[in-house]
Short mmCIF file of C-alpha atoms in Angstrom, two decimals:
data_model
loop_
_atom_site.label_atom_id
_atom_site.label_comp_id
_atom_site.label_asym_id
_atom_site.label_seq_id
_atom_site.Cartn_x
_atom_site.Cartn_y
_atom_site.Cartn_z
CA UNK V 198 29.14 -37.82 35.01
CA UNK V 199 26.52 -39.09 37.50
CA UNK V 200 24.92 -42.59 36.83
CA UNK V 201 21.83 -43.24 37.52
CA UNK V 202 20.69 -43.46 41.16
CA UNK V 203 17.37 -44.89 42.74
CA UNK V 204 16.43 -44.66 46.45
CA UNK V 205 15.38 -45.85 48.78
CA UNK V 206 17.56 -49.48 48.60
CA UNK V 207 14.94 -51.59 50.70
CA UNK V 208 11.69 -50.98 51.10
CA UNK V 209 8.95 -52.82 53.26
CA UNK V 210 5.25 -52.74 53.29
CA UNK V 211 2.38 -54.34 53.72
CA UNK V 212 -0.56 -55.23 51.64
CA UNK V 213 -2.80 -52.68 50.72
CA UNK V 214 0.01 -49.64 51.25
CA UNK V 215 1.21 -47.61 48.63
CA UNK V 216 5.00 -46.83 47.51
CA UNK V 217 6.43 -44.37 46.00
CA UNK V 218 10.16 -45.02 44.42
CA UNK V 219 12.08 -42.49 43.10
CA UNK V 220 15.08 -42.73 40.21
CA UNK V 221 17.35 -39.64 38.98
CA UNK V 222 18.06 -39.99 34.93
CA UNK V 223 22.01 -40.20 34.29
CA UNK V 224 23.30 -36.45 33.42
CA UNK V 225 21.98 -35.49 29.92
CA UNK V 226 19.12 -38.20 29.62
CA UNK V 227 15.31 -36.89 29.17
CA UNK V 228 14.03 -40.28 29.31
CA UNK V 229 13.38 -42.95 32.11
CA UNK V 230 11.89 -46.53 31.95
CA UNK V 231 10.85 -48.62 34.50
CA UNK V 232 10.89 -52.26 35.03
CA UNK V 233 9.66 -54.69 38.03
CA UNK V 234 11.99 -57.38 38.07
CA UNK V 235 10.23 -60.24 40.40
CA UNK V 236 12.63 -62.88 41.66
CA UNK V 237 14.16 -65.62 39.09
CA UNK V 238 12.56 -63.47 36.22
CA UNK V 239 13.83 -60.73 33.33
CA UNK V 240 12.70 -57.58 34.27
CA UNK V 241 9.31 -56.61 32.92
CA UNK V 242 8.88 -53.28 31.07
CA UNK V 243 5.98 -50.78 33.27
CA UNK V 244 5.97 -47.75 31.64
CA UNK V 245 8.63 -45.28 29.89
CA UNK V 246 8.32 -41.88 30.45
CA UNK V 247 9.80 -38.89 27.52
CA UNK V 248 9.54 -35.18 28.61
CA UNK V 249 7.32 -35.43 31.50
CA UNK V 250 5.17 -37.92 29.11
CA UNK V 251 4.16 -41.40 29.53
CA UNK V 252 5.51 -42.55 26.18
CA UNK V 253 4.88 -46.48 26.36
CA UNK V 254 2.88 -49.13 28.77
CA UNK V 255 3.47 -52.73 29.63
CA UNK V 256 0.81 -54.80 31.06
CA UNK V 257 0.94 -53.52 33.82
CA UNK V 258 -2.86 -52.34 35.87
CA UNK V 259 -3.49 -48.78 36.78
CA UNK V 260 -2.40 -48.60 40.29
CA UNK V 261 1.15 -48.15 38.80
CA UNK V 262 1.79 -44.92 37.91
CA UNK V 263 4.38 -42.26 37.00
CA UNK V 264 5.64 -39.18 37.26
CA UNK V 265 8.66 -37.12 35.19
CA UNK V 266 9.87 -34.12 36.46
CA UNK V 267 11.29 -31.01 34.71
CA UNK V 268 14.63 -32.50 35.68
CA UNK V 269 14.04 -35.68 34.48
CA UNK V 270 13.79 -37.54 37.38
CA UNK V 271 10.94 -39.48 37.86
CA UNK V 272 8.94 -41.13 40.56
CA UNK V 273 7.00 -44.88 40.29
CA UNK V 274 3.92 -44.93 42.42
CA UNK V 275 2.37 -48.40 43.27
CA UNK V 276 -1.29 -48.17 44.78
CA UNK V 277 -2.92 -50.88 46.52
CA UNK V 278 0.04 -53.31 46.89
CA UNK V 279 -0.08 -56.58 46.76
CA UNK V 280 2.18 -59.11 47.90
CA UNK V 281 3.40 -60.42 43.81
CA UNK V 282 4.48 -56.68 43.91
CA UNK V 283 7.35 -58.16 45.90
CA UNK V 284 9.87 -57.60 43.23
CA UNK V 285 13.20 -55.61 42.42
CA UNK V 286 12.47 -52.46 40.63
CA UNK V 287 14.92 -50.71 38.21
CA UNK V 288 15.08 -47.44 36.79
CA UNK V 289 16.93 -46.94 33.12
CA UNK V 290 17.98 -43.83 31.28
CA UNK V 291 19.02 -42.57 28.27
CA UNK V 292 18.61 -39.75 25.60
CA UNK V 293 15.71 -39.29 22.90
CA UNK V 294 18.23 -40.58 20.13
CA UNK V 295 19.80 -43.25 21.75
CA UNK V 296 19.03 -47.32 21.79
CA UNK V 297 20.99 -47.69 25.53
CA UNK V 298 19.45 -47.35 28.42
CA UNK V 299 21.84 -47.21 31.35
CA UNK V 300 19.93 -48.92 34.53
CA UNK V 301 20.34 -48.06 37.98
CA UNK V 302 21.01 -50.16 41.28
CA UNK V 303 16.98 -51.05 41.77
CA UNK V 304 14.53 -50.66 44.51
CA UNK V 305 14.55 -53.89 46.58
CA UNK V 306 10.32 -54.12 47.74
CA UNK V 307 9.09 -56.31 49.94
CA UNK V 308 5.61 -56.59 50.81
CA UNK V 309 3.96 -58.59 53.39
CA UNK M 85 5.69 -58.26 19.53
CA UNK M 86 8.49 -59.50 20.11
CA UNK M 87 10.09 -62.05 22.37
CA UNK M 88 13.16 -63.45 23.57
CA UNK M 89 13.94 -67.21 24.21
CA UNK M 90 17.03 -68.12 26.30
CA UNK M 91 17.87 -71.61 26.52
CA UNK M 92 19.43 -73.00 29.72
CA UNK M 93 18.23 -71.29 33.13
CA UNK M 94 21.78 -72.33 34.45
CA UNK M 95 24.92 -72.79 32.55
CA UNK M 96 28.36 -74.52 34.40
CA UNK M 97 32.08 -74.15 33.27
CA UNK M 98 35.07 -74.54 34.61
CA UNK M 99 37.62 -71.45 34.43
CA UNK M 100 39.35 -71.14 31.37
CA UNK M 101 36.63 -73.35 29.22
CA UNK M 102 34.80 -71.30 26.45
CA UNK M 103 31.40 -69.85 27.92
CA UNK M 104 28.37 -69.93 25.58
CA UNK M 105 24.87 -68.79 26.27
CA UNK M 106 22.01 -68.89 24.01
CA UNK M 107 19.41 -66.61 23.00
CA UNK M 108 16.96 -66.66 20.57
CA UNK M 109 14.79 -63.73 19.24
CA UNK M 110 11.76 -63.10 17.20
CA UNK M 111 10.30 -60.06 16.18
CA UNK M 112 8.58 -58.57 13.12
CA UNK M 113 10.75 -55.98 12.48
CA UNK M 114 14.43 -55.26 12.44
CA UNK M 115 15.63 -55.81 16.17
CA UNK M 116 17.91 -54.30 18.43
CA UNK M 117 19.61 -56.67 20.39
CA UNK M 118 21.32 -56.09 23.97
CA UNK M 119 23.07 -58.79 26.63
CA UNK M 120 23.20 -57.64 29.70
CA UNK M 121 24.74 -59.02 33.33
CA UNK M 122 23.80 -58.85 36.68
CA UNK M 123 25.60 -59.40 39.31
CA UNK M 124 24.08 -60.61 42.98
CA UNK M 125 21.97 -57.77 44.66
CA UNK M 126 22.96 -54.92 41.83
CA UNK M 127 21.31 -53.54 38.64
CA UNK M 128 21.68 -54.15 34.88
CA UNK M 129 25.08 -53.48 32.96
CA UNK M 130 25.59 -53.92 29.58
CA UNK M 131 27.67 -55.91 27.73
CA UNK M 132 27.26 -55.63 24.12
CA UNK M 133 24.44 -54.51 21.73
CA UNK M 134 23.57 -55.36 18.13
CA UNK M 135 21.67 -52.44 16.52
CA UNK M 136 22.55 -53.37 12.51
CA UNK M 137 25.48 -52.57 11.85
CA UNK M 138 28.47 -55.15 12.01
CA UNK M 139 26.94 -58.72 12.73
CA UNK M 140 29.59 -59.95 15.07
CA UNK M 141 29.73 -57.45 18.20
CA UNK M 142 32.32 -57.32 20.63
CA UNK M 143 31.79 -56.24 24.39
CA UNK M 144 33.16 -55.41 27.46
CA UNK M 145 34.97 -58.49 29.81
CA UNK M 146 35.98 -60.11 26.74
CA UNK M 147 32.66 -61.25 25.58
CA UNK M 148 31.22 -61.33 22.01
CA UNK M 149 28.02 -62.22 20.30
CA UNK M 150 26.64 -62.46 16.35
CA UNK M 151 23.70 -61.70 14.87
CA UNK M 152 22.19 -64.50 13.00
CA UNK M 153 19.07 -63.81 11.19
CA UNK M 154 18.78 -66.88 9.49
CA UNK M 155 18.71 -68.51 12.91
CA UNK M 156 16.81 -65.64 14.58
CA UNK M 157 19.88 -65.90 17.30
CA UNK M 158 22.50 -63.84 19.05
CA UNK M 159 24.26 -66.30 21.20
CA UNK M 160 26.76 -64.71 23.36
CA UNK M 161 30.16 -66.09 23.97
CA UNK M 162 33.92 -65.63 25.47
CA UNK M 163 36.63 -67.96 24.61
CA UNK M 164 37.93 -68.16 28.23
CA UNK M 165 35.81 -68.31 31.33
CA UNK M 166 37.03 -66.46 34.66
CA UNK M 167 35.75 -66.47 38.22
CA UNK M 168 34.76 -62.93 37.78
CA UNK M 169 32.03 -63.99 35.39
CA UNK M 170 29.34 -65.86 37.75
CA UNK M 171 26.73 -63.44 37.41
CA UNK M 172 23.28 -63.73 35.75
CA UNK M 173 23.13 -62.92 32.17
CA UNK M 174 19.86 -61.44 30.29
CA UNK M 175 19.18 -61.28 26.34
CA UNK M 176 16.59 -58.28 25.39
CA UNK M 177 15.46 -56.99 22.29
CA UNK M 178 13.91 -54.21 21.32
CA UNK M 179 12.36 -52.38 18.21
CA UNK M 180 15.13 -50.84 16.14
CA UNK M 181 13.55 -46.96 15.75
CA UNK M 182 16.55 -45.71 16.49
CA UNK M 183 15.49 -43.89 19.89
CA UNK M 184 14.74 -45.82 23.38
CA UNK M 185 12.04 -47.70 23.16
CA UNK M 186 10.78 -50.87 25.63
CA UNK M 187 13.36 -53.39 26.22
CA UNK M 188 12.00 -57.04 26.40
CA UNK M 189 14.23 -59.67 28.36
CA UNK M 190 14.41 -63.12 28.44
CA UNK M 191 14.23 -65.24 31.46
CA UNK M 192 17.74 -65.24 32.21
CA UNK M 193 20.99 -67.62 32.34
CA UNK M 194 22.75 -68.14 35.42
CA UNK M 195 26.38 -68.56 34.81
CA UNK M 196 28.34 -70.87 37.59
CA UNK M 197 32.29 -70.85 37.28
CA UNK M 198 34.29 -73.73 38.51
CA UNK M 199 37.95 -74.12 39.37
#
């Protein structure tokens, strides 16, 4: 059974570029989450995402988005960055009827 | 909403003492309740998770934790501390529906073993 995976690692950028990070689900998991985990902090809940739905928002503006795939991978897009968008980002699955969400290794981004 | 208060950004033992990290919840309906560790430069694993059945939960590594809803707290613990164990440690609840729903984390504990 595959985990779930994340790439790239790293990532740098500078203001005002946009990023797209990608995660693939654990094997048998139809639903991702994503959280931005900024240094010294908990990780902050962006958006959840069920059968190629967005099924839940944090506070989080519009120039993060998402994408699910038929496979149930899914993609985080960041518009516009900014440099507090400096931040770990992690990618957690699980199934429709579970409470656990397995997380991956995180997106390191740095933006300058 | 719902929140989660840990107490103690950094927590020091030495190896072999009991470890003991707080966390404090509130929510306005039932909670799920999930510890989880990180270690330097890697993503989240989980240790344990309270989701109503028995109130004392035991984990992976030896750790344990109880539900308390008197106290609105779900302290986790493990009677002997190892090196193995430095790692940062995050309480998150989240609404008991029974399916995956947001996780919300607490600031974290950083967990320092000494010889």
């Amino acid at each position: 059974e595959t985990g779930v995976t994340q790439s790239p690692t790293h990532l740098i950028k500078t203001r005002g570029q946009q990023v797209t990070l990608r995660c693939s689900s654990q094997s048998g998991h139809n639903t991702v989450s994503w959280y931005q985990q900024a240094l010294g902090q908990g990780p902050q809940f962006i958006f959840q995402y069920y059968r190629e739905e967005e099924n839940g928002r944090g506070n989080f503006p519009p120039r993060f988005s998402g994408l699910q795939f038929p496979n149930y991978s899914s993609e985080l897009n960041v518009n516009a960055l900014e440099l507090d968008d400096s931040a770990l980002y992690l990618c957690a699955s699980t199934s429709a009827n579970d409470n656990e969400q397995f997380f991956g290794p995180g997106t390191r981004l740095t933006v300058l | 909403a719902q929140s989660v208060t840990q107490l103690g950004s950094h927590v020091s033992v030495s190896e072999g003492a009991l470890v003991l990290l707080r966390c404090n919840y509130s929510s306005s309906v039932p909670p799920y309740l999930f510890w989880y560790v990180q270690y330097p430069n890697q993503g989240l694993q989980l240790l344990l998770k309270y989701t109503s059945a028995a109130t004392l939960v035991k984990g992976i590594n030896g750790f344990e934790a109880e539900f308390k809803k008197s106290e609105t707290s779900f302290h986790l613990t493990k009677p002997s501390a190892h090196m193995s164990d430095a790692a940062e440690y995050f309480c998150a609840v989240s609404r008991n529906t029974g399916t995956a729903s947001k996780l919300t984390f607490g600031t974290g504990t950083r967990l320092q073993v000494t010889l």
